[in-house]
Amino acid sequence: MSRIVILSGSPSAQSGTDKVLRYAGGILQGDGIETSFHSVRDFAAETLVNADFKDARIGELVADIEAADGVIVGSPVYKASYTGVLKAVLDLLPENILKNKVVLPIMSGGSNGHVLAIDFALKPLLGVLKGEVLQGVYVVDAQVDKAAVVPIRDVELEQRLRGQLAELVVAVGRREVGQII
């Protein structure tokens, strides 16, 4: 069975990004994919500020990613980029943590004005960590209903999300077959 780790870069407890990421995880679970969810809120501020590479929670995240076949990384857009706290968490991970992993970036923002944040901010960062980065999905906040069980309000967004999740599963499957051969 394939395993996908989901990492949310949102510092907000009432996050639309988290809602979309958890929804994506539910879709994957419905397709028989094992998922685990991590949030930047799981880590103590002292761990991040002091760059405590030996923190037990960081160790758990590293082990989870190392055992995974793929990773979804999500972040709201802050100042035309991913959140600083997401960067602080990623900075504590081993340099090649995403090597041989398929990675799906998901970002959310207040308008389409920051749609390129995926291409110019998040994807390069994930590439530095050696991930095989997919196209990704950008979500406008107005397309998400945080109170609904099915948070996606927009049919096109739902199709794009499901399409990228399908690409993730196919890419993970290709990698698994390649490792067996």
GROMACS .gro file of C-alpha atoms in nm:
model
  181
    1MET     CA    1   0.000   0.000   0.000
    2SER     CA    2   0.127   0.346  -0.087
    3ARG     CA    3   0.187   0.603   0.187
    4ILE     CA    4   0.150   0.978   0.147
    5VAL     CA    5   0.260   1.232   0.409
    6ILE     CA    6   0.071   1.560   0.417
    7LEU     CA    7   0.246   1.864   0.565
    8SER     CA    8   0.052   2.182   0.629
    9GLY     CA    9   0.246   2.506   0.646
   10SER     CA   10  -0.044   2.706   0.785
   11PRO     CA   11   0.006   2.861   1.128
   12SER     CA   12  -0.369   2.923   1.161
   13ALA     CA   13  -0.589   2.682   1.357
   14GLN     CA   14  -0.884   2.781   1.135
   15SER     CA   15  -0.700   2.727   0.810
   16GLY     CA   16  -0.858   2.685   0.470
   17THR     CA   17  -0.529   2.530   0.361
   18ASP     CA   18  -0.563   2.262   0.631
   19LYS     CA   19  -0.921   2.199   0.528
   20VAL     CA   20  -0.819   2.141   0.165
   21LEU     CA   21  -0.522   1.923   0.266
   22ARG     CA   22  -0.737   1.708   0.495
   23TYR     CA   23  -0.998   1.679   0.219
   24ALA     CA   24  -0.725   1.567  -0.024
   25GLY     CA   25  -0.611   1.312   0.234
   26GLY     CA   26  -0.966   1.181   0.259
   27ILE     CA   27  -0.984   1.138  -0.118
   28LEU     CA   28  -0.656   0.944  -0.114
   29GLN     CA   29  -0.773   0.727   0.177
   30GLY     CA   30  -1.092   0.652  -0.017
   31ASP     CA   31  -0.868   0.523  -0.295
   32GLY     CA   32  -0.684   0.292  -0.055
   33ILE     CA   33  -0.382   0.515   0.004
   34GLU     CA   34  -0.247   0.542   0.360
   35THR     CA   35  -0.198   0.904   0.470
   36SER     CA   36  -0.058   1.087   0.769
   37PHE     CA   37  -0.104   1.455   0.848
   38HIS     CA   38   0.148   1.691   1.003
   39SER     CA   39   0.116   2.061   1.069
   40VAL     CA   40   0.369   2.330   1.145
   41ARG     CA   41   0.158   2.387   1.457
   42ASP     CA   42   0.279   2.047   1.583
   43PHE     CA   43   0.625   2.191   1.654
   44ALA     CA   44   0.723   2.403   1.953
   45ALA     CA   45   0.836   2.755   1.868
   46GLU     CA   46   1.157   2.689   2.061
   47THR     CA   47   1.235   2.394   1.832
   48LEU     CA   48   1.204   2.612   1.524
   49VAL     CA   49   1.373   2.925   1.659
   50ASN     CA   50   1.665   2.731   1.805
   51ALA     CA   51   1.695   2.500   1.500
   52ASP     CA   52   1.671   2.193   1.723
   53PHE     CA   53   1.742   1.917   1.469
   54LYS     CA   54   1.722   1.658   1.748
   55ASP     CA   55   1.365   1.743   1.855
   56ALA     CA   56   1.154   1.428   1.886
   57ARG     CA   57   0.867   1.572   1.676
   58ILE     CA   58   1.110   1.661   1.397
   59GLY     CA   59   1.244   1.306   1.418
   60GLU     CA   60   0.890   1.170   1.383
   61LEU     CA   61   0.829   1.384   1.074
   62VAL     CA   62   1.161   1.274   0.920
   63ALA     CA   63   1.082   0.907   0.984
   64ASP     CA   64   0.731   0.947   0.842
   65ILE     CA   65   0.858   1.115   0.524
   66GLU     CA   66   1.138   0.860   0.482
   67ALA     CA   67   0.880   0.577   0.500
   68ALA     CA   68   0.643   0.751   0.257
   69ASP     CA   69   0.614   0.715  -0.117
   70GLY     CA   70   0.491   1.068  -0.172
   71VAL     CA   71   0.438   1.398   0.005
   72ILE     CA   72   0.184   1.676  -0.021
   73VAL     CA   73   0.307   2.014   0.105
   74GLY     CA   74   0.055   2.292   0.147
   75SER     CA   75   0.084   2.655   0.248
   76PRO     CA   76  -0.118   2.972   0.240
   77VAL     CA   77   0.046   3.253   0.046
   78TYR     CA   78   0.212   3.505   0.279
   79LYS     CA   79   0.396   3.797   0.118
   80ALA     CA   80   0.394   3.623  -0.224
   81SER     CA   81   0.553   3.304  -0.085
   82TYR     CA   82   0.503   3.010   0.151
   83THR     CA   83   0.486   3.076   0.524
   84GLY     CA   84   0.802   3.140   0.723
   85VAL     CA   85   0.708   2.871   0.972
   86LEU     CA   86   0.689   2.614   0.691
   87LYS     CA   87   1.039   2.716   0.585
   88ALA     CA   88   1.157   2.684   0.946
   89VAL     CA   89   1.024   2.326   0.962
   90LEU     CA   90   1.169   2.231   0.623
   91ASP     CA   91   1.506   2.377   0.726
   92LEU     CA   92   1.523   2.116   1.004
   93LEU     CA   93   1.479   1.823   0.766
   94PRO     CA   94   1.770   1.640   0.601
   95GLU     CA   95   1.890   1.796   0.276
   96ASN     CA   96   1.771   1.510   0.052
   97ILE     CA   97   1.458   1.420   0.248
   98LEU     CA   98   1.239   1.426  -0.064
   99LYS     CA   99   1.475   1.227  -0.286
  100ASN     CA  100   1.280   0.951  -0.463
  101LYS     CA  101   0.953   1.106  -0.343
  102VAL     CA  102   0.677   1.247  -0.559
  103VAL     CA  103   0.567   1.582  -0.416
  104LEU     CA  104   0.241   1.768  -0.474
  105PRO     CA  105   0.246   2.137  -0.378
  106ILE     CA  106  -0.082   2.304  -0.281
  107MET     CA  107  -0.110   2.674  -0.204
  108SER     CA  108  -0.402   2.896  -0.113
  109GLY     CA  109  -0.443   3.270  -0.128
  110GLY     CA  110  -0.692   3.553  -0.124
  111SER     CA  111  -0.692   3.603  -0.501
  112ASN     CA  112  -0.548   3.467  -0.824
  113GLY     CA  113  -0.286   3.741  -0.798
  114HIS     CA  114  -0.049   3.500  -0.623
  115VAL     CA  115  -0.104   3.190  -0.836
  116LEU     CA  116   0.262   3.194  -0.943
  117ALA     CA  117   0.377   3.153  -0.583
  118ILE     CA  118   0.370   2.778  -0.643
  119ASP     CA  119   0.608   2.804  -0.940
  120PHE     CA  120   0.839   3.075  -0.809
  121ALA     CA  121   0.849   2.999  -0.437
  122LEU     CA  122   0.727   2.657  -0.321
  123LYS     CA  123   0.832   2.434  -0.612
  124PRO     CA  124   1.195   2.555  -0.613
  125LEU     CA  125   1.218   2.490  -0.238
  126LEU     CA  126   1.078   2.139  -0.276
  127GLY     CA  127   1.317   2.081  -0.566
  128VAL     CA  128   1.615   2.176  -0.348
  129LEU     CA  129   1.505   1.898  -0.114
  130LYS     CA  130   1.528   1.670  -0.422
  131GLY     CA  131   1.156   1.601  -0.464
  132GLU     CA  132   0.995   1.506  -0.796
  133VAL     CA  133   0.756   1.802  -0.789
  134LEU     CA  134   0.423   1.787  -0.971
  135GLN     CA  135   0.239   2.086  -1.119
  136GLY     CA  136   0.046   2.164  -0.803
  137VAL     CA  137  -0.286   2.323  -0.718
  138TYR     CA  138  -0.358   2.685  -0.630
  139VAL     CA  139  -0.675   2.751  -0.431
  140VAL     CA  140  -0.847   3.089  -0.396
  141ASP     CA  141  -0.983   3.126  -0.042
  142ALA     CA  142  -1.333   3.205  -0.173
  143GLN     CA  143  -1.342   2.857  -0.329
  144VAL     CA  144  -1.326   2.693   0.015
  145ASP     CA  145  -1.602   2.659   0.271
  146LYS     CA  146  -1.419   2.591   0.599
  147ALA     CA  147  -1.740   2.480   0.772
  148ALA     CA  148  -1.848   2.224   0.511
  149VAL     CA  149  -1.760   1.854   0.507
  150VAL     CA  150  -1.678   1.892   0.137
  151PRO     CA  151  -1.490   2.221   0.149
  152ILE     CA  152  -1.439   2.277  -0.226
  153ARG     CA  153  -1.711   2.506  -0.366
  154ASP     CA  154  -1.579   2.527  -0.721
  155VAL     CA  155  -1.628   2.240  -0.970
  156GLU     CA  156  -1.315   2.330  -1.170
  157LEU     CA  157  -1.103   2.338  -0.855
  158GLU     CA  158  -1.243   2.001  -0.749
  159GLN     CA  159  -1.145   1.857  -1.089
  160ARG     CA  160  -0.795   2.008  -1.074
  161LEU     CA  161  -0.740   1.878  -0.721
  162ARG     CA  162  -0.860   1.529  -0.808
  163GLY     CA  163  -0.653   1.536  -1.127
  164GLN     CA  164  -0.336   1.626  -0.938
  165LEU     CA  165  -0.408   1.362  -0.672
  166ALA     CA  166  -0.449   1.105  -0.951
  167GLU     CA  167  -0.115   1.218  -1.101
  168LEU     CA  168   0.044   1.179  -0.758
  169VAL     CA  169  -0.088   0.823  -0.723
  170VAL     CA  170   0.023   0.730  -1.077
  171ALA     CA  171   0.371   0.880  -1.025
  172VAL     CA  172   0.407   0.698  -0.693
  173GLY     CA  173   0.302   0.376  -0.864
  174ARG     CA  174   0.565   0.426  -1.137
  175ARG     CA  175   0.834   0.480  -0.875
  176GLU     CA  176   0.726   0.167  -0.683
  177VAL     CA  177   0.739  -0.043  -1.002
  178GLY     CA  178   1.078   0.104  -1.091
  179GLN     CA  179   1.215   0.012  -0.749
  180ILE     CA  180   1.095  -0.346  -0.784
  181ILE     CA  181   1.251  -0.398  -1.127
   0.00000   0.00000   0.00000
